[in-house]
Short mmCIF file of C-alpha atoms in Angstrom, two decimals:
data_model
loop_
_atom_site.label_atom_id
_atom_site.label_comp_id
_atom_site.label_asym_id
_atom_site.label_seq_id
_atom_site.Cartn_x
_atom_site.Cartn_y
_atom_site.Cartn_z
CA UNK M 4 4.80 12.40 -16.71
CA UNK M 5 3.85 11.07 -13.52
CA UNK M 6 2.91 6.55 -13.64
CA UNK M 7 -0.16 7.27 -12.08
CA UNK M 8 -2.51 10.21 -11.86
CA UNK M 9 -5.40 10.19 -8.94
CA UNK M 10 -7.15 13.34 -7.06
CA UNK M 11 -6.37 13.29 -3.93
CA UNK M 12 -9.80 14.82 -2.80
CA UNK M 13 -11.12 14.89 0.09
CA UNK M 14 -14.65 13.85 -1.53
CA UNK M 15 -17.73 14.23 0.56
CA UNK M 16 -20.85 12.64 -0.86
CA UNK M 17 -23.94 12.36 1.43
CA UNK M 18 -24.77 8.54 2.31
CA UNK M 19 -26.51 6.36 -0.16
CA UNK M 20 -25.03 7.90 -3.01
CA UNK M 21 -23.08 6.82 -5.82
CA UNK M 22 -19.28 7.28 -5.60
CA UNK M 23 -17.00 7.77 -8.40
CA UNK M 24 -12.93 7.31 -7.93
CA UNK M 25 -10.81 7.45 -10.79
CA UNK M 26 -7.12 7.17 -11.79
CA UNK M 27 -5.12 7.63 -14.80
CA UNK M 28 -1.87 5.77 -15.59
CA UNK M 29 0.85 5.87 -18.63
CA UNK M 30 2.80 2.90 -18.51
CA UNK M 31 1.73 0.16 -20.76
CA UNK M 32 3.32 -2.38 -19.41
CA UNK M 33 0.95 -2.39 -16.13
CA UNK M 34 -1.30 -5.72 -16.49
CA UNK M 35 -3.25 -5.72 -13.32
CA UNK M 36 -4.95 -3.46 -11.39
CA UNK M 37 -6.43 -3.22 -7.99
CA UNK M 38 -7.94 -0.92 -5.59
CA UNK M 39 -6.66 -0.75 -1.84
CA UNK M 40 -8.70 0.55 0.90
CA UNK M 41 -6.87 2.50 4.01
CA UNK M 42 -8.67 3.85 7.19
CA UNK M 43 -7.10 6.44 9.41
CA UNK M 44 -3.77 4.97 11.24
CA UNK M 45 -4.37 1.35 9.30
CA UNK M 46 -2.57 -0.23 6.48
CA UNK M 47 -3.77 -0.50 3.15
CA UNK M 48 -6.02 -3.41 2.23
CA UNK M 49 -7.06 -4.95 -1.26
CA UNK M 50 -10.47 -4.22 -2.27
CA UNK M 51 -10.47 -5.28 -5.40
CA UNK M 52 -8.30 -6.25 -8.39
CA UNK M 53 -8.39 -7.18 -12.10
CA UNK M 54 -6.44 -8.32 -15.15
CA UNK M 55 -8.71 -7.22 -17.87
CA UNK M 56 -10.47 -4.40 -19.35
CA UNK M 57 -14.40 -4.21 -18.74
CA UNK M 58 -16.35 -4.15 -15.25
CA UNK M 59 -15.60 -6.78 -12.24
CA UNK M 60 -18.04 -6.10 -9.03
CA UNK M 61 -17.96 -6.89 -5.67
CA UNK M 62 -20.85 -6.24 -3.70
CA UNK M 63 -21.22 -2.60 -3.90
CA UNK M 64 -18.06 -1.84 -5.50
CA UNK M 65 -17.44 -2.09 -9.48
CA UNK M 66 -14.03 -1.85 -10.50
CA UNK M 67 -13.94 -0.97 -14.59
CA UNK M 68 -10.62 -1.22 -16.39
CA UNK M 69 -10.56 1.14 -19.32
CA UNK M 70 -6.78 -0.05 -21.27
CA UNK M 71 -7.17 1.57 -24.09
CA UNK M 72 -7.61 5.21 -22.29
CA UNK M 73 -5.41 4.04 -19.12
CA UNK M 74 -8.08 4.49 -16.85
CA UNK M 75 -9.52 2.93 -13.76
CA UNK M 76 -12.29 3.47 -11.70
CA UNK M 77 -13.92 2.67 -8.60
CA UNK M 78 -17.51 3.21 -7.99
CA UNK M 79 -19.00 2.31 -4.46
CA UNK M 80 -23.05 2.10 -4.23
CA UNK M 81 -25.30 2.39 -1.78
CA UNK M 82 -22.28 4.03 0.10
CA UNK M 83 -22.21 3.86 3.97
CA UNK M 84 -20.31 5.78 6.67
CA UNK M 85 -17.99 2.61 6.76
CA UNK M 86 -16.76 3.31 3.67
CA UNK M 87 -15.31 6.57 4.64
CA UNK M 88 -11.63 6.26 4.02
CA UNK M 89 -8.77 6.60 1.55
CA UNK M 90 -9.10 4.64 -1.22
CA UNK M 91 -5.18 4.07 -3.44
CA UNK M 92 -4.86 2.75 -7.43
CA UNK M 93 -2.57 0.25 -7.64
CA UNK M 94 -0.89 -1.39 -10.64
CA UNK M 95 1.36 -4.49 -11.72
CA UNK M 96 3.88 -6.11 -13.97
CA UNK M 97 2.77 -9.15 -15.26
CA UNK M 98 5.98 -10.73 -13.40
CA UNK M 99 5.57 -11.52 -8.87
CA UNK M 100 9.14 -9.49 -8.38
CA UNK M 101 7.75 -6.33 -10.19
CA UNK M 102 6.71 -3.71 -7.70
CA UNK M 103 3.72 -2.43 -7.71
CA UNK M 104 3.07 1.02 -8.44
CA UNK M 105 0.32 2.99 -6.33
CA UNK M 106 -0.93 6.71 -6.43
CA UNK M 107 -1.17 8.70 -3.30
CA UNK M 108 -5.09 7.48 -2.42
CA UNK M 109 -8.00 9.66 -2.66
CA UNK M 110 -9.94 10.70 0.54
CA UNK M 111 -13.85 9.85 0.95
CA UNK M 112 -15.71 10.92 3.29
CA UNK M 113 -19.36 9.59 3.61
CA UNK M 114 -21.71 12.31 5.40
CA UNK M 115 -24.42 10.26 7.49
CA UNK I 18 -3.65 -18.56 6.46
CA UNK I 19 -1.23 -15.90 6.12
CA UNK I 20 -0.89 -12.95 8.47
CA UNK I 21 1.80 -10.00 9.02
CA UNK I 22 2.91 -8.88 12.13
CA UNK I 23 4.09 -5.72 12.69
CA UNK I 24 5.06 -3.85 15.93
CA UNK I 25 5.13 -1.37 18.15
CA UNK I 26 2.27 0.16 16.68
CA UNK I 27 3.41 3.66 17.95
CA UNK I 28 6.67 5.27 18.92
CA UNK I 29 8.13 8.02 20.25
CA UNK I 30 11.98 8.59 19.72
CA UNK I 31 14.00 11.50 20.18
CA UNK I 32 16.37 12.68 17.66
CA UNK I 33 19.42 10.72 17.82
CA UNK I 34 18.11 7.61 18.95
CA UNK I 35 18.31 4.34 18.02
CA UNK I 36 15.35 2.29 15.94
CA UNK I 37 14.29 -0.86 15.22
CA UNK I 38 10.58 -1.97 13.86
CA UNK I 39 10.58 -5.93 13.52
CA UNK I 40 7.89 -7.49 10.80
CA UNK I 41 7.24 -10.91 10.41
CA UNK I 42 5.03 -13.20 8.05
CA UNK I 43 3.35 -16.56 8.76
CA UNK I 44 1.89 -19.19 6.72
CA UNK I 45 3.94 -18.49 4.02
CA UNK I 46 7.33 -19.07 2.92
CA UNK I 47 9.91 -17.22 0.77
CA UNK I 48 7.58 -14.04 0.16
CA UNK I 49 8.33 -10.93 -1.32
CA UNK I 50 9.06 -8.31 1.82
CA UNK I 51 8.27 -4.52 1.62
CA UNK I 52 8.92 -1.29 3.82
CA UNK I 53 7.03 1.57 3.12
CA UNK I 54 6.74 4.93 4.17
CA UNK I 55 3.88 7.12 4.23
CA UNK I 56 3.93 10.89 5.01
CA UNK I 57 1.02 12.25 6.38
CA UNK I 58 -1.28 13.61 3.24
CA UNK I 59 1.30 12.22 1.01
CA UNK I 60 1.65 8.57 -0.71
CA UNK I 61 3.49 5.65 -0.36
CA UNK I 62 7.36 5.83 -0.04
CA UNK I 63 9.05 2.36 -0.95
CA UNK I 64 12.14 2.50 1.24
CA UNK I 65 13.43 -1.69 1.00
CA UNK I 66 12.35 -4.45 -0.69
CA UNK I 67 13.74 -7.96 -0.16
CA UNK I 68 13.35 -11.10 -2.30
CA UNK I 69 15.15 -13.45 -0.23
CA UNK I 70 17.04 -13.64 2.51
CA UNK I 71 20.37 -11.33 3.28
CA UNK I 72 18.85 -9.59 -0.49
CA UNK I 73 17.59 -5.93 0.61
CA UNK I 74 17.23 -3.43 -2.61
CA UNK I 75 17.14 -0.04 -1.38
CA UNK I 76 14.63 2.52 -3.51
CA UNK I 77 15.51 6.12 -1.40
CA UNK I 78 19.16 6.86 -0.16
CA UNK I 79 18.23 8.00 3.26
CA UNK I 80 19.05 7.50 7.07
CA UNK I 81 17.35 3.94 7.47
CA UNK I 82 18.60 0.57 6.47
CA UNK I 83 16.89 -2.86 6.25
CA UNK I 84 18.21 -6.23 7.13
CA UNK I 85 16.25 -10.32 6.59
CA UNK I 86 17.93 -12.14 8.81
CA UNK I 87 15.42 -14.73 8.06
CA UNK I 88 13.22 -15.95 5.60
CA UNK I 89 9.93 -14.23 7.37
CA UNK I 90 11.19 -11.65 8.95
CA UNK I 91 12.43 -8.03 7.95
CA UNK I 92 14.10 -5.70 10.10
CA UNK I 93 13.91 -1.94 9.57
CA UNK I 94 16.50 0.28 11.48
CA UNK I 95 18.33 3.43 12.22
CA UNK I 96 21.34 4.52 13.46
CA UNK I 97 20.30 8.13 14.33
CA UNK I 98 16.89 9.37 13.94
CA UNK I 99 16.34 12.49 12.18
CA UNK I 100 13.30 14.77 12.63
CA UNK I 101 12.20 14.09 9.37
CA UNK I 102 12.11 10.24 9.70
CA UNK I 103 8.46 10.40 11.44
CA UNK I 104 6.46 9.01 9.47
CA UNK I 105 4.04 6.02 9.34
CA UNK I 106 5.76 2.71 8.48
CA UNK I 107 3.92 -0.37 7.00
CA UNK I 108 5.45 -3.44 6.15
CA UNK I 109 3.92 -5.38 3.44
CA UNK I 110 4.54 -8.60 1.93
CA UNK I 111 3.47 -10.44 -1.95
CA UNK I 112 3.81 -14.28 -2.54
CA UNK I 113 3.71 -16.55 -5.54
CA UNK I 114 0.24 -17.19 -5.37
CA UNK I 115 -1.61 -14.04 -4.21
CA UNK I 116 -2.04 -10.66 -5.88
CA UNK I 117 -0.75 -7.58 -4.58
CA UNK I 118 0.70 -6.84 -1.20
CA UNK I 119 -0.68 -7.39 2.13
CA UNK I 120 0.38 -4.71 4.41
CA UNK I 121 0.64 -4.43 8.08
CA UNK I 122 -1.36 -2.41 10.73
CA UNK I 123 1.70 0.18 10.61
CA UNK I 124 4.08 1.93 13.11
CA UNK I 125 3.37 5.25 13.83
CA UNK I 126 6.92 7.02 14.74
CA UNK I 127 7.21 10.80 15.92
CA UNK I 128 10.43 11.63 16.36
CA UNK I 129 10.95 14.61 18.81
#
């Protein structure tokens, strides 16, 4: 079984709607979680992360931690052109030297 | 503040050459350093990590090797580049007191 399940898309939603990204994990020993953000030809960069279940939001993005099912999710609002890129689920040990473990990103695409 | 540095940003290399990308971190000190590998549609690759100086962990036996000759700075080279060493490289470094990794802009290498 694979650590960390996420659809790799591409997902087109026209602008100003709601966006839903999701991932699955199955190690229990992950204790944070974060979403990276990756345009076309850059490196990743943190969007958002969390230690515990529930919602945390940013601006338009909510990340919600679900432990119990091992699921995360992103959801962007209000979503704009800019956010057209590949999003990545990311988890960690609860330790700095464990390495972080990240699925293969999801591709958005936001249709002005 | 902290910032990576990564460069050249792109490179071309035929096969059999020589290669060396150079990363280096400031405004930090004794970090966590990263390579990475990412195939185009595909996910991250952790090739090296590092946790201190002259310590390189390798996660993928391949044709690449690492080296920290100093504390900020991480070194990944090759010998003899294969065809299927294009890729696009990001360095990425973690500290005590931040989450996750911060990556760098990448190197995109063809090899030809």
């Amino acid at each position: 079984q694979k650590e960390v399940e996420q659809d790799p898309g591409p997902l087109s939603v026209p602008e100003g709607a709601i966006v839903s990204l999701n991932c699955t994990y199955s190690n229990s020993a992950f204790q944070y979680f974060m979403w990276y953000r990756q345009y076309s030809r850059k490196g990743p960069e943190l969007l958002m992360y969390t230690y515990s279940s529930g919602n945390k939001e940013d601006g338009r993005f909510t990340a919600q931690v679900d432990k119990s099912s091992k699921y995360i999710s992103l959801f962007i609002r209000d979503s704009q052109p800019s956010d057209s890129a590949t999003y990545l689920c990311a988890w960690g040990g609860g330790n700095r030297d464990d390495k972080i473990i990240f699925g293969k990103g999801t591709r958005l695409h936001i249709l002005p | 503040s902290q910032t990576i540095h990564q460069w050249p940003a792109t490179l071309v290399q035929p096969v059999g050459s020589p290669l060396s990308l150079e990363c280096t971190v400031e405004g930090t000190s004794n970090p966590n350093l990263y390579w990475y590998r990412q195939a185009a549609g595909r996910g991250l690759q952790l090739l090296f990590y590092s946790v201190g100086i002259g310590q390189i962990s390798s996660e993928v036996p391949q044709n690449l090797s690492a080296s920290r000759p100093q504390d900020r700075q991480f070194i990944l080279s090759s010998k003899k580049l294969l065809l299927s060493d294009s890729g696009f490289y990001l360095c990425a470094w973690s500290g005590q007191f931040n989450y996750g990794y911060t990556f760098g802009s990448g190197t995109r290498l063809t090899v030809v």
